[in-house]
Amino acid sequence: MASNEQTPVLEVKGLQTSFFTPDGEVKAVDGVDFSVNSNETLGIVGESGSGKSITSLSVMRLIQHPGKIVGGTIELSGEDLLKKSKQQFAKYRGNRLSMIFQEPMTSLNPVFTVGSQIAEAVRIHKKLDKKAAWQEAVNMLKLVGIPAPEDRAKRYPHELSGGMRQRVMIAIALSCDPELLIADEPTTALDVTIQAQILELIKELQEKSGMAVLMITHDLGVIAETADKVVVMYAGEVVEQADVKTLFKQPLHPYTQGLMNAIPRHDIDLDELEMIPGTVPTPQNMPSGCRFAERCPYARDLCVEKHPELATPSNNVDEAVTTGQTRCWIYTDEWDGPNPTKGVATNQ
Amino acid sequence: MHIFILRRLLQLIPVLFGVTLVAFLIIQLVPGDVAQVMAGEAASQAQLDQMRENLGLNDPLIVQYGRFLGDLVMFDLGESVRTGQPVMDIIAPRFIITVELALWGMVVAVSVGLFFGILSATYRNTIRDYGTMTLAVVGLSMPNFWLGLLLIYWFSIQLGVLPTSGWGTWQQVIMPAITMGTAGAAVIARMTRSSMLEVIDQDYVRTARAKGVSERLVVYKHAFRNALIPVVTVIGLQFGYFLSGAVLTENVFAINGLGRLVVDAISQRDFPVVQGAVIVLAITFVFVNFLVDIAYRVLNKRIDLN
Amino acid sequence: MTTPLFEAKNLQKYFPVKGGILNRTQAQVKAVDDVSFAINPGETLSIVGESGCGKSTTGRAILRLDDPTDGEILFEGQNLMELSKSDLRQKRKEMQIIFQDPYASLNPRQKVKQILDEAMAIQGVVSKAKRPERIRELMEVVGLRPEQAERYPFQFSGGQRQRIGIARALSVDPKLIVCDEAVSALDVSTQAQVLNLLKKLQKDLDLTYLFISHDLGVVRHISDRVIVMYLGKIVEIADKKDLFDSPRHPYTRALLSAIPIPDPSKSRERIVLQGDVPSPMNPPAGCRFHTRCPFATDICKTEEPELRSTTFMNETHKAACHHIEKIAETEKTSIV
């Protein structure tokens, strides 16, 4: 594909973010790589404790004390964001890259009108005067599909519904035409019919502006509907990475497979949900081998002893699905014997 | 908003009733006889009876209270039993001085308290935070008359730059204001700190950062505006304490405020003056609370004004 | 016909809205408005809907955790509305509830065994001597190790805490369990564990569930019959298969079409509803859904539709819509 040659809008390499607690260092994100091109949506999926939200906050450099980015690079169109001073980076934040959050109910400041909260972003980055910025805020509200935008701009957040507030958040995020939008569980707190509206809106705005979108979610349904490429995270690491069709057709990592078979579906009947036994390991007791080994039905001594790398599968896999990468011994040459996951059908 | 103010005003009525009733009853209950005080030690029983009759002290309590309220509405607080002057005339100039003193104390308490509270919160768990909070504990625990005496010792006696007593010139304001305001500043600083810390982790503060708002504006605009909401209540309460606590400061600096007046009146058993002062202070307190309530609603957009 | 274990008739729950200078009741939030349904022994009946539709309020009202404003609630034929508080407490051992956040409902200072012991002691279902044995049994039933009963709630993960919530509900041997968003706070992998557990327990212990959830995937997995609520009203009720395969109410259809399917190869027509749910304080006249309904006509604005069935629907399948036939017709033509 030609897109391989263009500079990605966002390229994250070896990202490590830790929290320094009284009990010691907690590695919340431990060596994460991914990239997103313009006009493309990368989905990051994982359960709680996977490090997906910390990853997104790291990209925005919004990690607060006692957290700290301790390694790796984050490049926005080739510029290393971690090398910028605080003041330099403030010019990028909300301007070239911006973010929307999970909780629209609490993400807007309750004591300012929504119009002024949009206008603030515009004034900071576009250096417009008060009146022009307000006009721009009204335009943005219109763009995100809020009826009677002149009137709504003067409202306080508590006067709007959850769906409307998330639209306002999107308006703030997109007011300066960013190259990258990070959406961290943008619809998790919303009802399904409202979720459909918001996802549709993000897609529509992406088509207009060509921005890259980083969609962070725990919901594989949202991933399937919005993402072009997917990164699956588990216990602070990427365990699988593929384009969306390949991932859903042929998930490689046993965790990804388990996840897909654990979702109750509204479109088909399932006799029993597959269970992933146990729970995510806590950062304090992180296994030294494969982090999924203790929950994995196929784990061998090799898995418990040695930590696998994220790599293009070279063993036990069809030619057709070698576009992605996975972090599992089964797909390496060190695994002797057949693929034990073969014949494990996924839900479709 | 209008409905809210109106409703609050209506709620003031029973409170004011209660306040006046308590003030009225306190005087009835304290040992000591007004008639005796007015008529003097040497008065005969007949003179005393006559005096009681004239003062209406023989009427049932409820009648006396009714008369008391009627007078109160006309701003008539009776006459001093010592000098015969109307109580209102005695209290008014003293009250103004005390209010001035309390206001200057507030200026110190609010400016110092907010400054150190924010400082402490923004540098949480650093040496600046610990230093400030230690100072706050000291400020809170130090009796203010003692602080007043220390200030007099340093600035008036040792350095000789400020007058030891009196009220009126700006030099005379400085030390009493610091004396009054220190404990309040400590309370406000601690409240501001905890309120700021609560707010600084809120999602909307993160949103402000994500927009590219500078850290200074994040703290002073986005966080502080929200953190202020509970602090306003504390500030209002402080003002009430200042009015009632002015007596110590007034005595240390020999300021002729309401507090000293009350102390003098009590020792002279001049009950109408005591009563009048209590009522004036109580009504001021209630009124300040009313203003604080309104300020709270104005700041806090989330509360449904109805 | 089986006799239902539980029946709600014309259930209403209104919340007063106060205001004005004298703080009088100025309006009513009609959270649940004239809702009737029955639950048969051994089945799982689900209530789905979006926030504010009244599903959780219904769940609380039928247990009289919040007293209903009006209506009848019959448990094994007995009207619970007529029971005194103490008789009702007795009845509670037959009907238990599991909440979304078990942590909030577990006393943090009690060990799990104390929590379970207390639940049994209150209802007096198991003699004191037999309780330790019963606690061990309960722990095993919900898939925890008996020795974990010595721990405190905070020492468990979210999924394990939900198991404790289930154990507590089971401790008094109930017939009916109301599951109020019981798996909503859990990650998919743990959610699957708890859902499978609930299914197994139902089979083993002959339980009846009223399952309240906003997640239609979960509902399809666990239910026998499904109720869809919108703004305090039932808009559709049907056997699971009918509801998911041939939804009749336009709201149900929109709801189903709005859920993302975890399969990118499946594409389908999505009905995106415009706007937000109106305020339950002032619900639209006529059909409450007409403000967002693509099929609405004049009659929908004035006349409230009854729950009804038609010739091409199973008789257990009912929808509250004036235009069931017309919508079915357009569907046929669009497929051809």
Coordinates of N, CA and C in Angstrom, one line a residue, chain A residues 287-290 293-294 299-307 329:
Chain A
P287 N 3.9 -11.3 35.8 CA 4.7 -12.5 35.5 C 5.9 -12.1 34.6
S288 N 7.0 -12.9 34.7 CA 8.2 -12.5 33.9 C 8.1 -13.1 32.5
G289 N 7.3 -14.2 32.4 CA 7.1 -14.7 31.0 C 6.0 -14.0 30.3
C290 N 5.2 -14.8 29.6 CA 4.1 -14.2 28.9 C 3.1 -13.7 30.0
A293 N 0.0 -15.9 30.3 CA 0.2 -17.3 30.5 C -0.7 -18.0 31.5
E294 N -0.8 -17.3 32.7 CA -1.6 -18.0 33.8 C -3.1 -18.1 33.5
A299 N -1.0 -22.5 27.5 CA 0.4 -22.2 28.0 C 1.2 -23.4 28.3
R300 N 2.5 -23.3 27.9 CA 3.5 -24.3 28.2 C 4.5 -23.7 29.1
D301 N 5.5 -24.5 29.4 CA 6.6 -24.0 30.3 C 7.3 -22.8 29.6
L302 N 7.5 -22.9 28.3 CA 8.1 -21.9 27.5 C 7.4 -20.5 27.8
C303 N 6.1 -20.5 27.8 CA 5.3 -19.3 28.0 C 5.5 -18.7 29.4
V304 N 5.6 -19.6 30.4 CA 5.8 -19.1 31.7 C 7.2 -18.6 31.9
E305 N 8.2 -19.2 31.2 CA 9.6 -18.8 31.4 C 10.0 -17.6 30.7
K306 N 9.7 -17.5 29.4 CA 10.2 -16.5 28.5 C 9.2 -15.5 28.0
H307 N 9.5 -14.3 28.0 CA 8.6 -13.2 27.6 C 8.6 -13.1 26.1
W329 N 4.1 -17.2 21.7 CA 5.1 -18.2 21.3 C 4.5 -19.1 20.2

